[in-house]
CSV table of N, CA and C in Angstrom, one decimal:
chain,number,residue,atom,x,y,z
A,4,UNK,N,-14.2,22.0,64.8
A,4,UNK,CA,-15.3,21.3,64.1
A,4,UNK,C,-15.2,19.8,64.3
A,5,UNK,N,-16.1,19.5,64.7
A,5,UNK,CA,-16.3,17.5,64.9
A,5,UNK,C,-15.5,16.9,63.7
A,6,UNK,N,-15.1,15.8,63.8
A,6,UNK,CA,-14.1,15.1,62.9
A,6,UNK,C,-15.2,14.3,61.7
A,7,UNK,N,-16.3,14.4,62.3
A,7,UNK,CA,-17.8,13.6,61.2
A,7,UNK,C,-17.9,14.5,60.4
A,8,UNK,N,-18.4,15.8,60.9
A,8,UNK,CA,-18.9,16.7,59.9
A,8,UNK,C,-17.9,17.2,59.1
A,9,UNK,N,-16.8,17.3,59.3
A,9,UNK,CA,-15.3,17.9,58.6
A,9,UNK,C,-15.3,17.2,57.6
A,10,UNK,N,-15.6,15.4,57.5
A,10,UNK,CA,-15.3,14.2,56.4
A,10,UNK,C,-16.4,14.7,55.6
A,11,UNK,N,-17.8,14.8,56.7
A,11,UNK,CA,-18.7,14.6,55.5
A,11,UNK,C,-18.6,16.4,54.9
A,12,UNK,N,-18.3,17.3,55.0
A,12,UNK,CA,-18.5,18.2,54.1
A,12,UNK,C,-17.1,18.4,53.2
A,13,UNK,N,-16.4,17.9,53.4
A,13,UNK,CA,-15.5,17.6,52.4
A,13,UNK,C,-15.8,16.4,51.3
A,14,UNK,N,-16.4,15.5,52.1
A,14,UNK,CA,-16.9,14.3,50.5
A,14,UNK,C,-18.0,14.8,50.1
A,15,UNK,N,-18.7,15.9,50.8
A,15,UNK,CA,-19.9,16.5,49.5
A,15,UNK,C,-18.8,17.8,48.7
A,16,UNK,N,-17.8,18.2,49.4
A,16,UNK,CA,-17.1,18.9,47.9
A,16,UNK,C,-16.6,18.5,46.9
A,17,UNK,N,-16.1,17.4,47.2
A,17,UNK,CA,-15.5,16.4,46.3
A,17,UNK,C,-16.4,16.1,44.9
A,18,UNK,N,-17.9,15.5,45.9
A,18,UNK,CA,-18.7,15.3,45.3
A,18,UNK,C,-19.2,15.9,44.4
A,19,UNK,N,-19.3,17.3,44.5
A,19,UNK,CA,-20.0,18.5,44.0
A,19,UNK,C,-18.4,18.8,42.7
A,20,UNK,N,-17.5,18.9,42.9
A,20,UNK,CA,-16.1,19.1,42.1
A,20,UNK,C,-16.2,17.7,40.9
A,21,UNK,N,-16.1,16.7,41.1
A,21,UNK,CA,-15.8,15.8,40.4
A,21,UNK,C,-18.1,15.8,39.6
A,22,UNK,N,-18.5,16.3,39.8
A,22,UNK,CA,-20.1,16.3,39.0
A,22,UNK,C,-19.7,17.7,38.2
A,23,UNK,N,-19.0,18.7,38.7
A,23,UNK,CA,-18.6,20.0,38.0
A,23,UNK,C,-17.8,19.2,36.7
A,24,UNK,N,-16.9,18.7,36.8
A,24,UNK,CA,-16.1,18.3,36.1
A,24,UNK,C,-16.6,17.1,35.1
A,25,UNK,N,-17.7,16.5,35.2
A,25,UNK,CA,-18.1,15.8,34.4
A,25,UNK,C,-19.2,16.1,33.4
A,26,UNK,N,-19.5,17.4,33.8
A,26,UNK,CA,-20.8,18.0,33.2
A,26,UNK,C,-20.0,19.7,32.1
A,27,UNK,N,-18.5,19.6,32.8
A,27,UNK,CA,-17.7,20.7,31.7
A,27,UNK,C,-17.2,19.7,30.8
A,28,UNK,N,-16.5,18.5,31.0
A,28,UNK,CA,-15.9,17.8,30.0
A,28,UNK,C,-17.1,17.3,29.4
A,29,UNK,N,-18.2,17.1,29.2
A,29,UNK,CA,-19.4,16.9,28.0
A,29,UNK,C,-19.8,17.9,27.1
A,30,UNK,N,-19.2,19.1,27.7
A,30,UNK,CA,-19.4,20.8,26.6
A,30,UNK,C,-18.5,20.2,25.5
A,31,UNK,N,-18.8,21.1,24.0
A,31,UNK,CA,-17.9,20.8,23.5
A,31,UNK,C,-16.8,22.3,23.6
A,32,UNK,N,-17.5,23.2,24.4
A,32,UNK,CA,-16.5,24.3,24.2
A,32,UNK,C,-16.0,24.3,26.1
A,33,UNK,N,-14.7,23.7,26.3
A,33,UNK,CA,-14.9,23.5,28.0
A,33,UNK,C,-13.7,25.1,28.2
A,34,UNK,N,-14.2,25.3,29.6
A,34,UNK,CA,-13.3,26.6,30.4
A,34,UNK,C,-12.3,25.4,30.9
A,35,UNK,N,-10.9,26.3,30.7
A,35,UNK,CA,-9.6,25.9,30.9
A,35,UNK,C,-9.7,26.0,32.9
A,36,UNK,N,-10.2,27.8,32.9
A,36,UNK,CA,-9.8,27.9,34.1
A,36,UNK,C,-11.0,27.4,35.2
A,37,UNK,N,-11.9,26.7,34.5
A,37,UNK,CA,-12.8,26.4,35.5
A,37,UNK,C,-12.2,25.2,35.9
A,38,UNK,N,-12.1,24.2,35.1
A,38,UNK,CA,-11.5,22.8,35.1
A,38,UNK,C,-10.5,23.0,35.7
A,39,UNK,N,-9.3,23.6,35.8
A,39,UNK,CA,-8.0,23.6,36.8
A,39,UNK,C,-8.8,24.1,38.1
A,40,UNK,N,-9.3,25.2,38.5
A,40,UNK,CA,-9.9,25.3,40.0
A,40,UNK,C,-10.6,23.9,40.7
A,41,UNK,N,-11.4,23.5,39.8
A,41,UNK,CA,-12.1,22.0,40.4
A,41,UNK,C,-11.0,20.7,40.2
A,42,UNK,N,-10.0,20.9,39.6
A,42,UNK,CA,-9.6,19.9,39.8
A,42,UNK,C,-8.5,20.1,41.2
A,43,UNK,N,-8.2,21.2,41.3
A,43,UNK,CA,-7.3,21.5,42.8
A,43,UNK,C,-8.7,21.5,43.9
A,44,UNK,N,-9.5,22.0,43.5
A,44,UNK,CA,-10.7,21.5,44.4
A,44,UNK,C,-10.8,20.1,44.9
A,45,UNK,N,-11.0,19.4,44.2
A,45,UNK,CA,-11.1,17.8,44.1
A,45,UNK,C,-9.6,17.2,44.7
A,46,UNK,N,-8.6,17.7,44.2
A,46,UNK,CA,-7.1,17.2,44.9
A,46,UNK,C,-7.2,17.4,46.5
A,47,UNK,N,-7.7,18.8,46.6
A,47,UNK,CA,-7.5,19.2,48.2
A,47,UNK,C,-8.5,19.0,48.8
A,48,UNK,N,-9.4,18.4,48.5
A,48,UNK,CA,-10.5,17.4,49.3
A,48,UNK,C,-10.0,16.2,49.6
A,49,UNK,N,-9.5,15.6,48.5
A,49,UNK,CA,-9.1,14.1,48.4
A,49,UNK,C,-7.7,14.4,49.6
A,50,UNK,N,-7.4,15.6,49.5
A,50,UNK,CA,-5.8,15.4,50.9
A,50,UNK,C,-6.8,15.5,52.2
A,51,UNK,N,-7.9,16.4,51.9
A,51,UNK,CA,-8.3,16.5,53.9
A,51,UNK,C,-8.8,15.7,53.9
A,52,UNK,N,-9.6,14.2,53.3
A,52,UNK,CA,-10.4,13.1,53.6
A,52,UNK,C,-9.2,12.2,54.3
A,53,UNK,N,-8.3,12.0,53.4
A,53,UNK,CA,-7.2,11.0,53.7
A,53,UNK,C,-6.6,10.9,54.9
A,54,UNK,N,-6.4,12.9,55.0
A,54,UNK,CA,-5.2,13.2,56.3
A,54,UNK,C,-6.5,13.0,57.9
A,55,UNK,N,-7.9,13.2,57.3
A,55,UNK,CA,-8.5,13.4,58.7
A,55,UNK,C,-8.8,11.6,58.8
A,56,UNK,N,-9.1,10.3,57.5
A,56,UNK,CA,-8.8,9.1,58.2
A,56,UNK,C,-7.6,8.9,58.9
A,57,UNK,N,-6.8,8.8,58.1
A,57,UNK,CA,-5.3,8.4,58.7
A,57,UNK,C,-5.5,8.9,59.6
């Protein structure tokens, strides 16, 4: 896969993970196990953006 499209569909997961996560922490009743999957979602995005600049 081209090294453009790999960044950019990783910063729209990110994107899409961190809007997940902002729209469960405004519930007042939030899923535990949703929140931990997006937030390893969002971690392991933020490692393949980093590792594919660097």
């Amino acid at each position: 896969m081209p090294v453009t499209l790999e960044l950019f569909l990783f910063i729209l997961l990110a994107i899409c993970a961190v809007g997940y996560l902002v729209k469960e922490f405004q519930k007042t009743r939030k899923r535990t196990l949703g929140i931990l999957l997006e937030f390893m979602v969002l971690f392991w995005s933020i490692w393949r953006i980093s590792t594919i600049i660097i």
